[in-house]
Amino acid sequence: MALKQGDKAPDFTLARDGGGTLSLAGLKGRKVVLYAYPKDDTPGCTLEAIAFNGLRKAFTDAGTEIVGISPDPVKSHDKFKKKHGLDFALAADETLTALQAYGIWVEKSMYGRTYMGVERTTFLIDQDGKIARIWPKVKVAGHADEVLAAAQAL
């Protein structure tokens, strides 16, 4: 069942970069940008991460936490963060639990071959844990700015 605006965002507790865990419940009372991306250090994912990172102060000023999520392991997240100077949390969903709960672990196809992967999607979650906005099948250019404007308006 696909999530929609107004639904309660599924909680998760996942390993995060730098060690420890990150849970949505632990961020209650703050707005959260949960952006799902396919793979660390690939061109589109890198551009998206750098765009969000560049707006981090504006997101903080808007009372909004940024969390990136992918199926990559913590070790990969740590290298990705260090390489690009990222200053927000990256959650590792190696078991795909959260990605499946959010309905974004989907069948994809490329060059006639089908496979399972992350559909690049962003969720804006309000202070009460409800989904305020969803951006499916994200195109990276200008996306972080659009999400920031929505977070500021929330």
Short mmCIF file of N, CA and C in Angstrom, two decimals:
data_model
loop_
_atom_site.label_atom_id
_atom_site.label_comp_id
_atom_site.label_asym_id
_atom_site.label_seq_id
_atom_site.Cartn_x
_atom_site.Cartn_y
_atom_site.Cartn_z
N MET A 1 0.84 -1.18 0.00
CA MET A 1 0.00 0.00 0.00
C MET A 1 0.89 1.26 0.00
N ALA A 2 0.67 2.12 -0.94
CA ALA A 2 1.49 3.32 -1.07
C ALA A 2 1.14 4.34 0.01
N LEU A 3 2.14 4.98 0.54
CA LEU A 3 1.92 6.05 1.53
C LEU A 3 1.44 7.29 0.81
N LYS A 4 0.67 8.10 1.53
CA LYS A 4 0.20 9.35 0.94
C LYS A 4 0.29 10.48 1.96
N GLN A 5 0.14 11.68 1.47
CA GLN A 5 0.19 12.85 2.33
C GLN A 5 -0.84 12.70 3.45
N GLY A 6 -0.44 13.03 4.67
CA GLY A 6 -1.33 12.90 5.82
C GLY A 6 -1.18 11.60 6.58
N ASP A 7 -0.57 10.58 5.95
CA ASP A 7 -0.34 9.30 6.64
C ASP A 7 0.73 9.47 7.71
N LYS A 8 0.65 8.62 8.74
CA LYS A 8 1.71 8.58 9.75
C LYS A 8 2.94 7.96 9.08
N ALA A 9 4.08 8.61 9.22
CA ALA A 9 5.31 8.09 8.63
C ALA A 9 5.74 6.84 9.40
N PRO A 10 6.05 5.75 8.70
CA PRO A 10 6.50 4.54 9.39
C PRO A 10 7.78 4.81 10.19
N ASP A 11 7.79 4.38 11.45
CA ASP A 11 8.98 4.55 12.27
C ASP A 11 10.03 3.54 11.83
N PHE A 12 11.26 3.83 12.11
CA PHE A 12 12.37 2.93 11.81
C PHE A 12 13.49 3.22 12.80
N THR A 13 14.30 2.23 13.02
CA THR A 13 15.56 2.40 13.74
C THR A 13 16.61 1.70 12.90
N LEU A 14 17.58 2.48 12.43
CA LEU A 14 18.59 1.96 11.51
C LEU A 14 19.99 2.37 11.97
N ALA A 15 20.96 1.55 11.58
CA ALA A 15 22.36 1.92 11.80
C ALA A 15 22.63 3.19 11.01
N ARG A 16 23.51 4.04 11.55
CA ARG A 16 23.80 5.29 10.86
C ARG A 16 25.30 5.50 10.73
N ASP A 17 25.64 6.44 9.88
CA ASP A 17 27.04 6.79 9.70
C ASP A 17 27.65 7.13 11.05
N GLY A 18 28.94 6.85 11.20
CA GLY A 18 29.63 7.20 12.43
C GLY A 18 29.33 6.29 13.60
N GLY A 19 28.49 5.28 13.42
CA GLY A 19 28.12 4.37 14.50
C GLY A 19 26.82 4.77 15.16
N GLY A 20 26.26 3.90 15.94
CA GLY A 20 24.99 4.17 16.60
C GLY A 20 23.81 3.95 15.68
N THR A 21 22.66 4.38 16.15
CA THR A 21 21.43 4.20 15.37
C THR A 21 20.69 5.52 15.25
N LEU A 22 19.76 5.54 14.34
CA LEU A 22 18.91 6.69 14.09
C LEU A 22 17.49 6.17 13.99
N SER A 23 16.57 6.82 14.72
CA SER A 23 15.17 6.42 14.61
C SER A 23 14.32 7.65 14.32
N LEU A 24 13.24 7.42 13.60
CA LEU A 24 12.32 8.52 13.31
C LEU A 24 11.70 9.01 14.62
N ALA A 25 11.37 8.09 15.51
CA ALA A 25 10.77 8.47 16.80
C ALA A 25 11.69 9.40 17.58
N GLY A 26 12.99 9.22 17.44
CA GLY A 26 13.96 10.06 18.12
C GLY A 26 14.00 11.48 17.59
N LEU A 27 13.39 11.71 16.44
CA LEU A 27 13.35 13.04 15.83
C LEU A 27 12.00 13.72 16.00
N LYS A 28 11.09 13.06 16.74
CA LYS A 28 9.75 13.62 16.93
C LYS A 28 9.84 15.03 17.51
N GLY A 29 8.96 15.89 17.05
CA GLY A 29 8.97 17.27 17.48
C GLY A 29 9.74 18.17 16.52
N ARG A 30 10.44 17.54 15.57
CA ARG A 30 11.15 18.29 14.54
C ARG A 30 10.64 17.84 13.17
N LYS A 31 10.75 18.72 12.20
CA LYS A 31 10.43 18.33 10.83
C LYS A 31 11.61 17.51 10.31
N VAL A 32 11.32 16.56 9.44
CA VAL A 32 12.36 15.69 8.90
C VAL A 32 12.22 15.59 7.39
N VAL A 33 13.32 15.80 6.69
CA VAL A 33 13.40 15.48 5.27
C VAL A 33 14.06 14.12 5.21
N LEU A 34 13.29 13.12 4.78
CA LEU A 34 13.83 11.77 4.60
C LEU A 34 13.95 11.56 3.10
N TYR A 35 15.19 11.57 2.63
CA TYR A 35 15.35 11.38 1.20
C TYR A 35 16.04 10.05 0.94
N ALA A 36 15.42 9.26 0.08
CA ALA A 36 15.93 7.94 -0.25
C ALA A 36 16.67 8.02 -1.58
N TYR A 37 17.83 7.41 -1.60
CA TYR A 37 18.65 7.43 -2.81
C TYR A 37 19.23 6.04 -3.05
N PRO A 38 19.52 5.71 -4.30
CA PRO A 38 19.96 4.35 -4.62
C PRO A 38 21.33 3.93 -4.10
N LYS A 39 22.38 4.79 -4.25
CA LYS A 39 23.72 4.30 -3.95
C LYS A 39 24.69 5.44 -3.66
N ASP A 40 25.49 5.26 -2.62
CA ASP A 40 26.52 6.23 -2.28
C ASP A 40 27.49 6.43 -3.44
N ASP A 41 27.92 7.67 -3.60
CA ASP A 41 29.00 8.04 -4.51
C ASP A 41 28.73 7.76 -5.98
N THR A 42 27.48 7.73 -6.38
CA THR A 42 27.15 7.67 -7.80
C THR A 42 26.81 9.10 -8.22
N PRO A 43 26.86 9.41 -9.50
CA PRO A 43 26.72 10.82 -9.91
C PRO A 43 25.46 11.53 -9.40
N GLY A 44 24.29 10.98 -9.66
CA GLY A 44 23.04 11.63 -9.23
C GLY A 44 22.92 11.70 -7.71
N CYS A 45 23.31 10.64 -7.04
CA CYS A 45 23.20 10.60 -5.57
C CYS A 45 24.16 11.59 -4.93
N THR A 46 25.33 11.74 -5.54
CA THR A 46 26.31 12.70 -5.02
C THR A 46 25.80 14.12 -5.20
N LEU A 47 25.28 14.44 -6.39
CA LEU A 47 24.73 15.78 -6.63
C LEU A 47 23.59 16.10 -5.66
N GLU A 48 22.73 15.12 -5.42
CA GLU A 48 21.60 15.33 -4.51
C GLU A 48 22.10 15.59 -3.09
N ALA A 49 23.05 14.77 -2.62
CA ALA A 49 23.59 14.93 -1.27
C ALA A 49 24.27 16.29 -1.11
N ILE A 50 25.05 16.70 -2.10
CA ILE A 50 25.75 17.98 -2.03
C ILE A 50 24.74 19.13 -2.03
N ALA A 51 23.66 19.01 -2.80
CA ALA A 51 22.63 20.06 -2.83
C ALA A 51 21.95 20.19 -1.46
N PHE A 52 21.57 19.07 -0.84
CA PHE A 52 20.97 19.13 0.49
C PHE A 52 21.97 19.70 1.50
N ASN A 53 23.22 19.27 1.40
CA ASN A 53 24.24 19.73 2.33
C ASN A 53 24.47 21.24 2.22
N GLY A 54 24.42 21.75 1.01
CA GLY A 54 24.62 23.17 0.78
C GLY A 54 23.52 24.03 1.40
N LEU A 55 22.35 23.43 1.61
CA LEU A 55 21.21 24.16 2.19
C LEU A 55 20.99 23.79 3.65
N ARG A 56 21.95 23.06 4.24
CA ARG A 56 21.76 22.56 5.59
C ARG A 56 21.44 23.64 6.62
N LYS A 57 22.13 24.77 6.57
CA LYS A 57 21.86 25.84 7.53
C LYS A 57 20.43 26.35 7.37
N ALA A 58 19.97 26.52 6.16
CA ALA A 58 18.60 26.98 5.92
C ALA A 58 17.59 25.94 6.43
N PHE A 59 17.89 24.65 6.24
CA PHE A 59 17.00 23.61 6.78
C PHE A 59 17.00 23.68 8.31
N THR A 60 18.17 23.84 8.92
CA THR A 60 18.26 23.95 10.38
C THR A 60 17.46 25.15 10.87
N ASP A 61 17.60 26.28 10.18
CA ASP A 61 16.85 27.48 10.55
C ASP A 61 15.34 27.26 10.44
N ALA A 62 14.94 26.33 9.56
CA ALA A 62 13.52 26.00 9.40
C ALA A 62 13.10 24.88 10.35
N GLY A 63 13.99 24.49 11.29
CA GLY A 63 13.66 23.44 12.27
C GLY A 63 13.53 22.07 11.64
N THR A 64 14.34 21.81 10.62
CA THR A 64 14.20 20.59 9.83
C THR A 64 15.51 19.81 9.80
N GLU A 65 15.41 18.52 10.13
CA GLU A 65 16.55 17.61 10.05
C GLU A 65 16.56 16.96 8.67
N ILE A 66 17.75 16.73 8.14
CA ILE A 66 17.90 16.01 6.87
C ILE A 66 18.44 14.62 7.18
N VAL A 67 17.79 13.59 6.61
CA VAL A 67 18.26 12.22 6.76
C VAL A 67 18.26 11.57 5.38
N GLY A 68 19.42 11.10 4.95
CA GLY A 68 19.51 10.32 3.72
C GLY A 68 19.42 8.85 4.08
N ILE A 69 18.77 8.08 3.22
CA ILE A 69 18.63 6.64 3.48
C ILE A 69 18.88 5.87 2.19
N SER A 70 19.68 4.82 2.30
CA SER A 70 19.93 3.93 1.17
C SER A 70 20.25 2.54 1.73
N PRO A 71 20.31 1.54 0.85
CA PRO A 71 20.64 0.20 1.33
C PRO A 71 22.14 -0.02 1.53
N ASP A 72 22.95 1.01 1.28
CA ASP A 72 24.40 0.88 1.48
C ASP A 72 24.74 0.67 2.95
N PRO A 73 25.85 -0.04 3.24
CA PRO A 73 26.26 -0.25 4.63
C PRO A 73 26.87 1.01 5.24
N VAL A 74 26.97 1.03 6.56
CA VAL A 74 27.51 2.16 7.30
C VAL A 74 28.91 2.55 6.80
N LYS A 75 29.75 1.56 6.55
CA LYS A 75 31.11 1.83 6.10
C LYS A 75 31.10 2.66 4.81
N SER A 76 30.20 2.34 3.90
CA SER A 76 30.06 3.08 2.65
C SER A 76 29.58 4.51 2.93
N HIS A 77 28.60 4.63 3.83
CA HIS A 77 28.10 5.96 4.21
C HIS A 77 29.22 6.82 4.80
N ASP A 78 30.03 6.22 5.66
CA ASP A 78 31.13 6.96 6.29
C ASP A 78 32.09 7.51 5.23
N LYS A 79 32.46 6.69 4.25
CA LYS A 79 33.37 7.13 3.19
C LYS A 79 32.72 8.22 2.34
N PHE A 80 31.45 8.05 2.01
CA PHE A 80 30.70 9.01 1.19
C PHE A 80 30.63 10.36 1.90
N LYS A 81 30.30 10.32 3.18
CA LYS A 81 30.20 11.56 3.98
C LYS A 81 31.53 12.29 4.05
N LYS A 82 32.57 11.54 4.33
CA LYS A 82 33.90 12.15 4.47
C LYS A 82 34.37 12.73 3.14
N LYS A 83 34.20 11.99 2.06
CA LYS A 83 34.67 12.41 0.75
C LYS A 83 34.02 13.72 0.31
N HIS A 84 32.73 13.90 0.64
CA HIS A 84 31.98 15.06 0.15
C HIS A 84 31.66 16.08 1.25
N GLY A 85 32.19 15.87 2.47
CA GLY A 85 31.99 16.83 3.55
C GLY A 85 30.53 16.99 3.95
N LEU A 86 29.78 15.90 3.92
CA LEU A 86 28.36 15.96 4.25
C LEU A 86 28.16 16.12 5.76
N ASP A 87 27.18 16.94 6.12
CA ASP A 87 26.96 17.27 7.53
C ASP A 87 25.54 16.95 7.97
N PHE A 88 25.04 15.79 7.55
CA PHE A 88 23.73 15.33 8.00
C PHE A 88 23.77 13.80 8.07
N ALA A 89 22.78 13.22 8.71
CA ALA A 89 22.75 11.78 8.97
C ALA A 89 22.47 10.97 7.71
N LEU A 90 23.16 9.84 7.59
CA LEU A 90 22.90 8.85 6.55
C LEU A 90 22.55 7.54 7.24
N ALA A 91 21.36 7.04 6.96
CA ALA A 91 20.88 5.79 7.56
C ALA A 91 21.12 4.63 6.60
N ALA A 92 21.59 3.52 7.15
CA ALA A 92 21.90 2.32 6.36
C ALA A 92 20.76 1.31 6.52
N ASP A 93 20.02 1.07 5.45
CA ASP A 93 18.91 0.11 5.50
C ASP A 93 19.26 -1.14 4.70
N GLU A 94 20.26 -1.85 5.19
CA GLU A 94 20.72 -3.05 4.49
C GLU A 94 19.66 -4.15 4.44
N THR A 95 18.75 -4.17 5.40
CA THR A 95 17.69 -5.20 5.42
C THR A 95 16.47 -4.75 4.62
N LEU A 96 16.47 -3.52 4.15
CA LEU A 96 15.40 -2.95 3.32
C LEU A 96 14.08 -2.74 4.06
N THR A 97 14.10 -2.86 5.37
CA THR A 97 12.87 -2.76 6.17
C THR A 97 12.18 -1.41 6.00
N ALA A 98 12.92 -0.33 6.18
CA ALA A 98 12.32 1.00 6.06
C ALA A 98 11.97 1.31 4.61
N LEU A 99 12.87 0.97 3.69
CA LEU A 99 12.61 1.24 2.27
C LEU A 99 11.33 0.55 1.82
N GLN A 100 11.10 -0.67 2.29
CA GLN A 100 9.86 -1.38 1.95
C GLN A 100 8.66 -0.76 2.65
N ALA A 101 8.82 -0.35 3.91
CA ALA A 101 7.71 0.27 4.65
C ALA A 101 7.26 1.57 3.98
N TYR A 102 8.21 2.28 3.37
CA TYR A 102 7.89 3.52 2.68
C TYR A 102 7.47 3.28 1.23
N GLY A 103 7.51 2.02 0.78
CA GLY A 103 7.05 1.67 -0.56
C GLY A 103 7.97 2.12 -1.67
N ILE A 104 9.27 2.24 -1.36
CA ILE A 104 10.19 2.76 -2.37
C ILE A 104 11.28 1.76 -2.74
N TRP A 105 11.15 0.50 -2.32
CA TRP A 105 11.99 -0.57 -2.81
C TRP A 105 11.16 -1.23 -3.90
N VAL A 106 11.48 -0.92 -5.15
CA VAL A 106 10.59 -1.27 -6.26
C VAL A 106 11.34 -1.98 -7.38
N GLU A 107 10.56 -2.59 -8.27
CA GLU A 107 11.14 -3.18 -9.46
C GLU A 107 11.46 -2.06 -10.44
N LYS A 108 12.68 -2.08 -10.95
CA LYS A 108 13.12 -1.07 -11.91
C LYS A 108 13.61 -1.81 -13.15
N SER A 109 13.81 -1.07 -14.21
CA SER A 109 14.38 -1.70 -15.40
C SER A 109 15.35 -0.75 -16.08
N MET A 110 16.39 -1.33 -16.62
CA MET A 110 17.39 -0.58 -17.37
C MET A 110 17.92 -1.50 -18.46
N TYR A 111 17.93 -0.98 -19.67
CA TYR A 111 18.43 -1.74 -20.81
C TYR A 111 17.74 -3.10 -20.94
N GLY A 112 16.43 -3.11 -20.66
CA GLY A 112 15.65 -4.32 -20.81
C GLY A 112 15.80 -5.32 -19.67
N ARG A 113 16.58 -4.99 -18.67
CA ARG A 113 16.79 -5.89 -17.53
C ARG A 113 16.02 -5.34 -16.34
N THR A 114 15.29 -6.20 -15.63
CA THR A 114 14.57 -5.75 -14.44
C THR A 114 15.34 -6.16 -13.21
N TYR A 115 15.25 -5.32 -12.19
CA TYR A 115 15.94 -5.57 -10.93
C TYR A 115 15.22 -4.77 -9.85
N MET A 116 15.52 -5.08 -8.59
CA MET A 116 14.94 -4.35 -7.47
C MET A 116 15.91 -3.24 -7.05
N GLY A 117 15.33 -2.08 -6.72
CA GLY A 117 16.17 -0.97 -6.30
C GLY A 117 15.35 0.13 -5.64
N VAL A 118 16.05 1.15 -5.20
CA VAL A 118 15.42 2.29 -4.53
C VAL A 118 14.88 3.26 -5.57
N GLU A 119 13.61 3.63 -5.41
CA GLU A 119 13.05 4.70 -6.23
C GLU A 119 13.39 6.01 -5.52
N ARG A 120 14.18 6.86 -6.16
CA ARG A 120 14.61 8.12 -5.55
C ARG A 120 13.36 8.92 -5.17
N THR A 121 13.13 9.04 -3.87
CA THR A 121 11.92 9.66 -3.33
C THR A 121 12.29 10.48 -2.09
N THR A 122 11.59 11.59 -1.90
CA THR A 122 11.80 12.40 -0.70
C THR A 122 10.48 12.56 0.03
N PHE A 123 10.54 12.42 1.35
CA PHE A 123 9.38 12.62 2.22
C PHE A 123 9.67 13.79 3.15
N LEU A 124 8.73 14.70 3.28
CA LEU A 124 8.80 15.76 4.28
C LEU A 124 7.83 15.35 5.38
N ILE A 125 8.37 15.14 6.58
CA ILE A 125 7.58 14.64 7.71
C ILE A 125 7.45 15.77 8.71
N ASP A 126 6.22 16.03 9.16
CA ASP A 126 6.00 17.15 10.09
C ASP A 126 6.38 16.78 11.52
N GLN A 127 6.24 17.76 12.42
CA GLN A 127 6.66 17.59 13.81
C GLN A 127 5.89 16.49 14.53
N ASP A 128 4.70 16.14 14.02
CA ASP A 128 3.88 15.10 14.65
C ASP A 128 4.10 13.73 14.03
N GLY A 129 5.04 13.64 13.10
CA GLY A 129 5.33 12.34 12.48
C GLY A 129 4.42 11.99 11.33
N LYS A 130 3.73 12.97 10.78
CA LYS A 130 2.86 12.72 9.62
C LYS A 130 3.55 13.20 8.35
N ILE A 131 3.27 12.52 7.26
CA ILE A 131 3.85 12.88 5.98
C ILE A 131 3.15 14.13 5.45
N ALA A 132 3.93 15.20 5.33
CA ALA A 132 3.39 16.47 4.85
C ALA A 132 3.46 16.57 3.33
N ARG A 133 4.48 15.94 2.75
CA ARG A 133 4.66 16.02 1.30
C ARG A 133 5.53 14.87 0.84
N ILE A 134 5.27 14.40 -0.39
CA ILE A 134 6.06 13.33 -1.00
C ILE A 134 6.48 13.78 -2.40
N TRP A 135 7.75 13.58 -2.69
CA TRP A 135 8.27 13.82 -4.04
C TRP A 135 8.70 12.46 -4.59
N PRO A 136 7.90 11.81 -5.45
CA PRO A 136 8.30 10.53 -6.03
C PRO A 136 9.18 10.73 -7.26
N LYS A 137 9.97 9.72 -7.58
CA LYS A 137 10.80 9.73 -8.79
C LYS A 137 11.51 11.06 -8.99
N VAL A 138 12.25 11.45 -7.99
CA VAL A 138 12.92 12.76 -7.95
C VAL A 138 13.89 12.95 -9.10
N LYS A 139 13.83 14.13 -9.68
CA LYS A 139 14.86 14.62 -10.59
C LYS A 139 15.73 15.54 -9.73
N VAL A 140 17.02 15.34 -9.71
CA VAL A 140 17.92 15.99 -8.75
C VAL A 140 17.99 17.52 -8.91
N ALA A 141 18.07 18.02 -10.12
CA ALA A 141 18.26 19.46 -10.35
C ALA A 141 17.14 20.28 -9.71
N GLY A 142 17.51 21.16 -8.79
CA GLY A 142 16.54 22.04 -8.13
C GLY A 142 15.71 21.40 -7.04
N HIS A 143 15.88 20.11 -6.82
CA HIS A 143 15.03 19.40 -5.86
C HIS A 143 15.22 19.87 -4.42
N ALA A 144 16.46 20.00 -3.97
CA ALA A 144 16.71 20.40 -2.58
C ALA A 144 16.09 21.77 -2.29
N ASP A 145 16.16 22.68 -3.26
CA ASP A 145 15.55 24.02 -3.09
C ASP A 145 14.03 23.91 -2.92
N GLU A 146 13.42 23.04 -3.71
CA GLU A 146 11.97 22.85 -3.63
C GLU A 146 11.57 22.26 -2.27
N VAL A 147 12.34 21.31 -1.78
CA VAL A 147 12.06 20.70 -0.48
C VAL A 147 12.24 21.73 0.63
N LEU A 148 13.27 22.56 0.53
CA LEU A 148 13.50 23.60 1.52
C LEU A 148 12.31 24.57 1.56
N ALA A 149 11.83 24.99 0.43
CA ALA A 149 10.68 25.91 0.38
C ALA A 149 9.48 25.27 1.07
N ALA A 150 9.25 24.00 0.84
CA ALA A 150 8.12 23.30 1.48
C ALA A 150 8.32 23.21 2.99
N ALA A 151 9.56 22.94 3.43
CA ALA A 151 9.86 22.83 4.86
C ALA A 151 9.67 24.18 5.55
N GLN A 152 10.08 25.24 4.87
CA GLN A 152 9.93 26.59 5.44
C GLN A 152 8.46 26.98 5.56
N ALA A 153 7.64 26.48 4.63
CA ALA A 153 6.22 26.83 4.64
C ALA A 153 5.42 25.99 5.63
N LEU A 154 6.00 24.88 6.08
CA LEU A 154 5.28 23.95 6.97
C LEU A 154 5.24 24.45 8.39
#
